Structures are given as C-alpha cells and as structure tokens.
N, CA and C of each residue as an Amber inpcrd file, in Angstrom:
protein
   354
  -9.3240000  11.7880000   7.5360000  -9.0460000  10.5610000   8.2470000
  -7.6180000  10.1060000   7.9250000  -6.8710000   9.7710000   8.9420000
  -5.5090000   9.2630000   8.7610000  -5.5970000   7.7620000   8.4930000
  -4.9540000   7.2920000   7.4040000  -5.0170000   5.8660000   7.0830000
  -4.4150000   4.9880000   8.1790000  -5.0040000   3.8460000   8.3790000
  -4.5700000   2.8830000   9.3850000  -3.4230000   2.0520000   8.8070000
  -2.2060000   2.3430000   9.2570000  -1.0080000   1.6770000   8.7430000
  -1.0490000   0.1600000   8.9610000  -1.4280000  -0.2790000  10.1290000
  -1.4520000  -1.7190000  10.4320000  -2.4310000  -2.4500000   9.5230000
  -3.5870000  -1.8670000   9.2870000  -4.5770000  -2.4900000   8.4070000
  -4.0410000  -2.5920000   6.9850000  -3.3540000  -1.5560000   6.5260000
  -2.7810000  -1.5800000   5.1740000  -1.6410000  -2.5910000   5.0680000
  -0.8550000  -2.7240000   6.1100000   0.2140000  -3.7340000   6.1140000
  -0.3790000  -5.1370000   5.9720000  -1.5030000  -5.3670000   6.6570000
  -2.1780000  -6.6660000   6.5550000  -2.7040000  -6.9140000   5.1420000
  -3.2270000  -5.8790000   4.5210000  -3.7140000  -6.0070000   3.1430000
  -2.5650000  -6.3940000   2.2230000  -1.4290000  -5.7200000   2.3540000
  -0.2670000  -6.0120000   1.5040000   0.2220000  -7.4390000   1.7300000
   0.2710000  -7.8680000   2.9740000   0.6910000  -9.2410000   3.2900000
  -0.2380000 -10.2510000   2.6160000  -1.5290000 -10.0140000   2.7190000
  -2.4950000 -10.9300000   2.1160000  -2.4470000 -10.8820000   0.5910000
  -2.2850000  -9.7000000   0.0210000  -2.1760000  -9.5650000  -1.4320000
  -0.9510000 -10.3100000  -1.9640000   0.1180000 -10.2650000  -1.2130000
   1.3640000 -10.9120000  -1.6400000   1.1970000 -12.4170000  -1.8120000
   0.3490000 -13.0170000  -1.0020000   0.1830000 -14.4680000  -1.0750000
  -1.0310000 -14.8850000  -1.9130000  -1.7960000 -13.9360000  -2.3880000
  -2.9670000 -14.2290000  -3.2120000  -2.5260000 -14.4920000  -4.6430000
  -3.3040000 -15.2640000  -5.3840000  -2.9290000 -15.5800000  -6.7590000
  -3.7500000 -14.8200000  -7.8000000  -4.5210000 -13.8380000  -7.3750000
  -5.3500000 -13.0770000  -8.3020000  -4.5740000 -12.0110000  -9.0520000
  -5.1610000 -11.5750000 -10.1550000  -4.6020000 -10.4900000 -10.9590000
  -5.1160000  -9.1690000 -10.3890000  -4.2120000  -8.2820000 -10.0270000
  -4.5730000  -7.0130000  -9.4100000  -4.7790000  -5.9710000 -10.5060000
  -5.9040000  -5.2770000 -10.4440000  -6.2500000  -4.2680000 -11.4380000
  -6.2430000  -2.9030000 -10.7600000  -5.4500000  -1.9780000 -11.3030000
  -5.3430000  -0.6260000 -10.7440000  -5.6300000   0.4010000 -11.8440000
  -5.6850000   1.6660000 -11.4460000  -5.9950000   2.7200000 -12.4050000
  -4.7850000   3.1240000 -13.2500000  -3.6090000   3.2850000 -12.6400000
  -2.4890000   3.8240000 -13.4030000  -1.1150000   3.3890000 -12.9380000
  -0.1090000   3.9810000 -13.5820000   1.2900000   3.6140000 -13.3500000
   1.7510000   3.8810000 -11.9190000   1.3070000   4.9770000 -11.3320000
   1.7510000   5.2800000  -9.9610000   1.2010000   4.2730000  -8.9640000
   0.0260000   3.7350000  -9.2410000  -0.5250000   2.6760000  -8.3870000
   0.3450000   1.4240000  -8.4830000   0.7580000   1.0940000  -9.6980000
   1.6420000  -0.0560000  -9.8930000   2.9400000   0.1480000  -9.1350000
   3.5360000   1.3120000  -9.2800000   4.8080000   1.6110000  -8.6080000
   4.7010000   1.4750000  -7.0950000   3.5970000   1.9530000  -6.5340000
   3.4030000   1.8810000  -5.0830000   3.3100000   0.4380000  -4.6110000
   2.5800000  -0.3900000  -5.3400000   2.4360000  -1.7940000  -4.9480000
   3.7380000  -2.5670000  -5.1330000   4.4440000  -2.2940000  -6.2130000
   5.7320000  -2.9560000  -6.4540000   6.7310000  -2.5850000  -5.3580000
   6.7140000  -1.3200000  -4.9290000   7.6050000  -0.8730000  -3.8520000
   7.3470000  -1.6270000  -2.5530000   6.1390000  -2.1680000  -2.4180000
   5.7790000  -2.9250000  -1.2120000   5.9290000  -4.4370000  -1.3870000
   6.4770000  -4.8460000  -2.5300000   6.7840000  -6.2500000  -2.7210000
   5.7950000  -7.0540000  -3.5500000   4.8040000  -6.4160000  -4.1190000
   3.8570000  -7.1230000  -4.9810000   4.5200000  -7.2980000  -6.3540000
   4.4510000  -8.4910000  -6.9170000   5.0720000  -8.7660000  -8.2160000
   4.4060000  -7.9370000  -9.3180000   5.2220000  -7.2310000 -10.0700000
   4.7150000  -6.3320000 -11.1120000   3.9140000  -7.0710000 -12.1750000
   4.2790000  -8.3130000 -12.4680000   3.5790000  -9.0540000 -13.5160000
   2.1570000  -9.4610000 -13.1280000   1.7910000  -9.2710000 -11.8650000
   0.4210000  -9.5540000 -11.3950000  -0.4790000  -8.3340000 -11.4630000
   0.0830000  -7.1770000 -11.8200000  -0.6670000  -5.9260000 -11.7630000
  -0.9000000  -5.3820000 -13.1690000  -2.1380000  -5.0460000 -13.4580000
  -2.4970000  -4.4310000 -14.7320000  -3.2080000  -3.1170000 -14.4680000
  -2.9780000  -2.1500000 -15.3460000  -3.6620000  -0.8700000 -15.1890000
  -4.7830000  -0.7340000 -16.2070000  -5.9070000  -0.2280000 -15.7670000
  -7.0590000  -0.0720000 -16.6570000  -6.8670000   1.0630000 -17.6410000
  -5.9910000   1.9950000 -17.3300000  -5.7630000   3.1270000 -18.2240000
  -5.1160000   2.6920000 -19.5370000  -4.5000000   1.5470000 -19.5740000
  -3.7690000   1.1150000 -20.7520000  -4.2420000  -0.2100000 -21.3470000
  -5.3910000  -0.6990000 -20.9290000  -5.8270000  -2.0040000 -21.4230000
  -7.3520000  -2.0260000 -21.5780000  -7.7950000  -2.6400000 -22.6410000
  -9.2320000  -2.8060000 -22.8530000  -9.7120000  -3.9950000 -22.0280000
 -10.9750000  -3.9660000 -21.6550000 -11.5110000  -5.0470000 -20.8320000
 -11.4050000  -6.3970000 -21.5300000 -11.5980000  -6.4480000 -22.8450000
 -11.4890000  -7.7300000 -23.5440000 -10.0550000  -8.2610000 -23.4950000
  -9.0610000  -7.3540000 -23.5150000  -7.6660000  -7.7820000 -23.3870000
  -7.3820000  -8.2600000 -21.9660000  -7.9970000  -7.6250000 -21.0160000
  -7.8620000  -8.0240000 -19.6240000  -8.4190000  -9.4340000 -19.4130000
  -9.5320000  -9.7150000 -20.0560000 -10.1050000 -11.0580000 -19.9930000
  -9.1330000 -12.0990000 -20.5310000  -8.5120000 -11.7910000 -21.6520000
  -7.5500000 -12.7170000 -22.2610000  -6.3710000 -12.9530000 -21.3290000
  -5.8950000 -11.9010000 -20.6950000  -4.7800000 -12.0090000 -19.7610000
  -5.1640000 -12.8940000 -18.5710000  -6.3850000 -12.7230000 -18.1090000
  -6.8390000 -13.5040000 -16.9660000  -6.8920000 -14.9930000 -17.3070000
  -7.2690000 -15.3090000 -18.5220000  -7.3420000 -16.7100000 -18.9320000
  -5.9720000 -17.3760000 -18.9410000  -4.9090000 -16.5690000 -18.9110000
  -3.5640000 -17.1400000 -18.9550000  -3.0090000 -17.4000000 -17.5520000
  -3.8520000 -17.8490000 -16.6460000  -3.3510000 -18.2910000 -15.3600000
  -3.9610000 -17.6560000 -14.1290000  -4.7250000 -16.6000000 -14.2730000
  -5.3320000 -15.9590000 -13.1040000  -6.7270000 -16.5040000 -12.8680000
  -7.0240000 -16.8080000 -11.6240000  -8.3200000 -17.3830000 -11.2890000
  -9.3540000 -16.3260000 -10.9370000  -8.8860000 -15.1180000 -10.6000000
  -9.8160000 -14.0510000 -10.2350000  -9.1620000 -12.6990000 -10.4650000
  -9.9890000 -11.6640000 -10.4530000  -9.5180000 -10.2890000 -10.5810000
  -9.6980000  -9.5780000  -9.2400000  -8.7120000  -8.7610000  -8.8950000
  -8.7530000  -7.9890000  -7.6560000  -8.6660000  -6.5100000  -8.0290000
  -9.8060000  -5.8320000  -8.1780000  -9.7550000  -4.4090000  -8.5210000
  -9.3830000  -3.5630000  -7.3030000  -8.4130000  -2.6800000  -7.4960000
  -8.0060000  -1.7450000  -6.4430000  -8.0100000  -0.3390000  -7.0380000
  -9.1710000   0.2860000  -7.0320000  -9.3100000   1.6310000  -7.5720000
  -9.3570000   2.6350000  -6.4280000  -9.0370000   3.8860000  -6.7400000
  -9.0670000   4.9400000  -5.7300000 -10.4750000   5.1020000  -5.1700000
 -10.5410000   5.5830000  -3.9490000 -11.8300000   5.8420000  -3.3150000
 -12.2190000   7.3080000  -3.5200000 -12.2580000   7.7070000  -4.7790000
 -12.7380000   9.0290000  -5.1610000 -13.7860000   8.8310000  -6.2500000
 -14.3500000   9.9140000  -6.7550000 -15.4270000   9.7820000  -7.7350000
 -14.9670000   9.0270000  -8.9870000 -13.7950000   9.3540000  -9.5020000
 -13.2790000   8.6790000 -10.6930000 -13.0810000   7.1920000 -10.4340000
 -12.4870000   6.8560000  -9.3050000 -12.2520000   5.4580000  -8.9570000
 -13.5440000   4.6830000  -8.7870000 -14.5220000   5.3010000  -8.1490000
 -15.8110000   4.6190000  -7.9720000 -16.5070000   4.4110000  -9.3150000
 -16.3990000   5.3910000 -10.2200000 -16.9910000   5.2360000 -11.5590000
 -16.2980000   4.1260000 -12.3350000 -14.9810000   4.0750000 -12.2460000
 -14.2420000   3.0050000 -12.9250000 -14.6050000   1.6370000 -12.3570000
 -14.7280000   1.5600000 -11.0540000 -15.1030000   0.2890000 -10.4320000
 -16.4890000  -0.1480000 -10.8900000 -17.4130000   0.7850000 -10.9830000
 -18.7570000   0.4740000 -11.4330000 -18.7450000  -0.0720000 -12.8600000
 -18.0050000   0.5780000 -13.7350000 -17.8800000   0.1420000 -15.1230000
 -17.2150000  -1.2350000 -15.1950000 -16.1650000  -1.4000000 -14.4240000
 -15.4280000  -2.6640000 -14.3590000 -16.3490000  -3.7990000 -13.9080000
 -17.0890000  -3.5470000 -12.8430000 -17.9860000  -4.5580000 -12.2960000
 -19.0960000  -4.9100000 -13.2920000 -19.6330000  -3.9190000 -13.9790000
 -20.6940000  -4.1740000 -14.9530000 -20.1980000  -5.1040000 -16.0560000
 -19.0060000  -4.8460000 -16.5540000 -18.4580000  -5.6550000 -17.6400000
 -18.1350000  -7.0740000 -17.1730000 -17.3720000  -7.1870000 -16.1120000
 -16.8970000  -8.5070000 -15.7000000 -17.9450000  -9.3380000 -14.9790000
 -18.8800000  -8.7230000 -14.2990000 -19.9570000  -9.4810000 -13.6600000
 -20.8340000 -10.1360000 -14.7130000 -21.0610000  -9.4320000 -15.8100000
 -21.8820000  -9.9680000 -16.8900000 -21.2340000 -11.1910000 -17.5380000
 -19.9050000 -11.2520000 -17.4860000 -19.1810000 -12.3670000 -18.0900000
 -18.9080000 -13.5020000 -17.1170000 -19.3460000 -13.3550000 -15.8690000
 -19.1450000 -14.4080000 -14.8870000 -17.7150000 -14.5260000 -14.3730000
 -16.9350000 -13.4850000 -14.5570000 -15.5460000 -13.4920000 -14.0980000
 -15.4950000 -13.3480000 -12.5790000 -14.7430000 -14.1950000 -11.8950000
 -14.6020000 -14.0570000 -10.4380000 -13.8980000 -12.7440000 -10.0690000
 -14.5310000 -11.9740000  -9.1980000 -13.9930000 -10.6870000  -8.7620000
 -13.9470000 -10.6760000  -7.2450000 -12.7950000 -10.3290000  -6.7030000
 -12.5990000 -10.2650000  -5.2540000 -12.5530000  -8.7980000  -4.8260000
 -13.6280000  -8.3310000  -4.2080000 -13.7090000  -6.9410000  -3.7520000
 -13.2540000  -6.7670000  -2.3010000 -12.8350000  -7.8500000  -1.6620000
 -12.4850000  -7.7700000  -0.2460000 -11.3040000  -6.8360000   0.0090000
 -10.3060000  -6.8660000  -0.8730000  -9.1370000  -6.0000000  -0.6670000
  -9.5030000  -4.5360000  -0.8390000 -10.3350000  -4.2620000  -1.8220000
 -10.7940000  -2.8970000  -2.0570000 -11.5400000  -2.3660000  -0.8350000
 -12.3980000  -3.1970000  -0.2680000 -13.1430000  -2.8040000   0.9360000
 -12.2200000  -2.5690000   2.1200000 -11.2510000  -3.4400000   2.2720000
 -10.3060000  -3.2980000   3.3930000  -9.4810000  -2.0180000   3.2590000
  -9.0640000  -1.7070000   2.0450000  -8.2990000  -0.4790000   1.8230000
  -9.1630000   0.7420000   2.1070000 -10.3900000   0.7110000   1.6230000
 -11.3210000   1.8180000   1.8780000 -11.5540000   1.9840000   3.3800000
 -11.8060000   0.8740000   4.0760000 -12.0550000   0.9300000   5.5210000
 -10.8380000   1.3790000   6.3160000  -9.6490000   1.2190000   5.7400000
  -8.4350000   1.6580000   6.4320000  -8.2630000   3.1720000   6.3590000
  -9.0330000   3.8200000   5.4870000  -8.9590000   5.2700000   5.3820000
  -8.1010000   5.7890000   4.2360000  -7.5910000   4.9100000   3.4020000
  -6.7650000   5.3370000   2.2720000  -7.6730000   5.7410000   1.1110000
  -7.4330000   6.9150000   0.5500000  -8.2430000   7.4080000  -0.5650000
  -7.5920000   7.0530000  -1.8970000  -6.3000000   7.3450000  -2.0330000
  -5.5860000   7.1060000  -3.2880000  -4.6050000   5.9530000  -3.1260000
  -4.7500000   4.9440000  -3.9390000  -3.8980000   3.7580000  -3.8490000
  -2.4280000   4.0990000  -4.0120000  -2.1310000   5.0810000  -4.8300000
  -0.7360000   5.4560000  -5.0720000  -0.0100000   5.9110000  -3.8040000
  -0.7640000   6.2150000  -2.7590000  -0.1720000   6.6560000  -1.4920000
   0.0890000   5.5130000  -0.5160000  -0.2830000   4.2870000  -0.8790000
  -0.1840000   3.1770000   0.0640000   1.2570000   2.9310000   0.5260000
   2.2070000   3.0650000  -0.3720000   3.6110000   2.8270000   0.0250000
   4.1020000   3.8860000   0.9930000   3.6430000   5.1290000   0.8350000
   4.0460000   6.1930000   1.7710000   3.5130000   5.9410000   3.1640000
   2.3030000   5.4260000   3.2550000   1.6920000   5.1480000   4.5620000
   2.3760000   3.9460000   5.2210000   2.5310000   2.8700000   4.4710000
   3.0920000   1.6440000   5.0330000   4.5620000   1.8120000   5.4070000
   5.3030000   2.5740000   4.6230000   6.7430000   2.7400000   4.8660000
   7.0790000   3.8390000   5.8560000   6.0900000   4.5730000   6.3290000
   6.3830000   5.6960000   7.2390000   6.6150000   5.2260000   8.6690000
C-alpha cells in the first residue's frame, strides 16, 4: 500500500499544534518528525528511557502522551507494553494520531518525512 501523503500532512499539521508529549521508538523517528517541523523537545524515544522516567517527564508540563510506534510486530508489541503500563497509572494517552498514521498506509514512522516531502 502506498502511504497517503495528504493524510500524513494533516497528521503533521495537527501534531504541530498539539501539546502532548510524542513517544517514538528511536532516533530516526525523532529525526523524521523534526524534519517536518515538530519540536524536538516534545519527542521522547522509548529505546532510551524507562517508563517511570517518562512519567516524570510528563509531569513537567505535558497533559497527555501520544505514542507513535511503527505498524510492524515490534511496534505493536511496544505499544501493547506501553499501554499496559500507562493505562494502569491513569495517564492520558491519545491514540488518534497512531490510528491516523496506520490508516494512511505508513508502516515505519521514520519514513514519514520521505512521504510528506516527496
């Protein structure tokens, strides 16, 4: 499936104006989002942070978490683990962006800048 560029552009526009903390899998995901204008200080990678540290970071000004994991087996497993931990703690989680990205046909988040900029 070829990713829907217009749908991804809308996601980026909406993410830019949202005040949530964006959670991604790794550095290349961060780079892709930053290349599209998302502030780097709003993005955290799960590969380098423990969930308890993520909670502490969220308490410093973020009202919700926005997980954006890849739509592959590893990404789905990470999302499941993430949801289990944070749902149990009552942390607000916004899955709408993840769903929109998945529905647009994008599998790997790190490719979002290539699709949007093409």
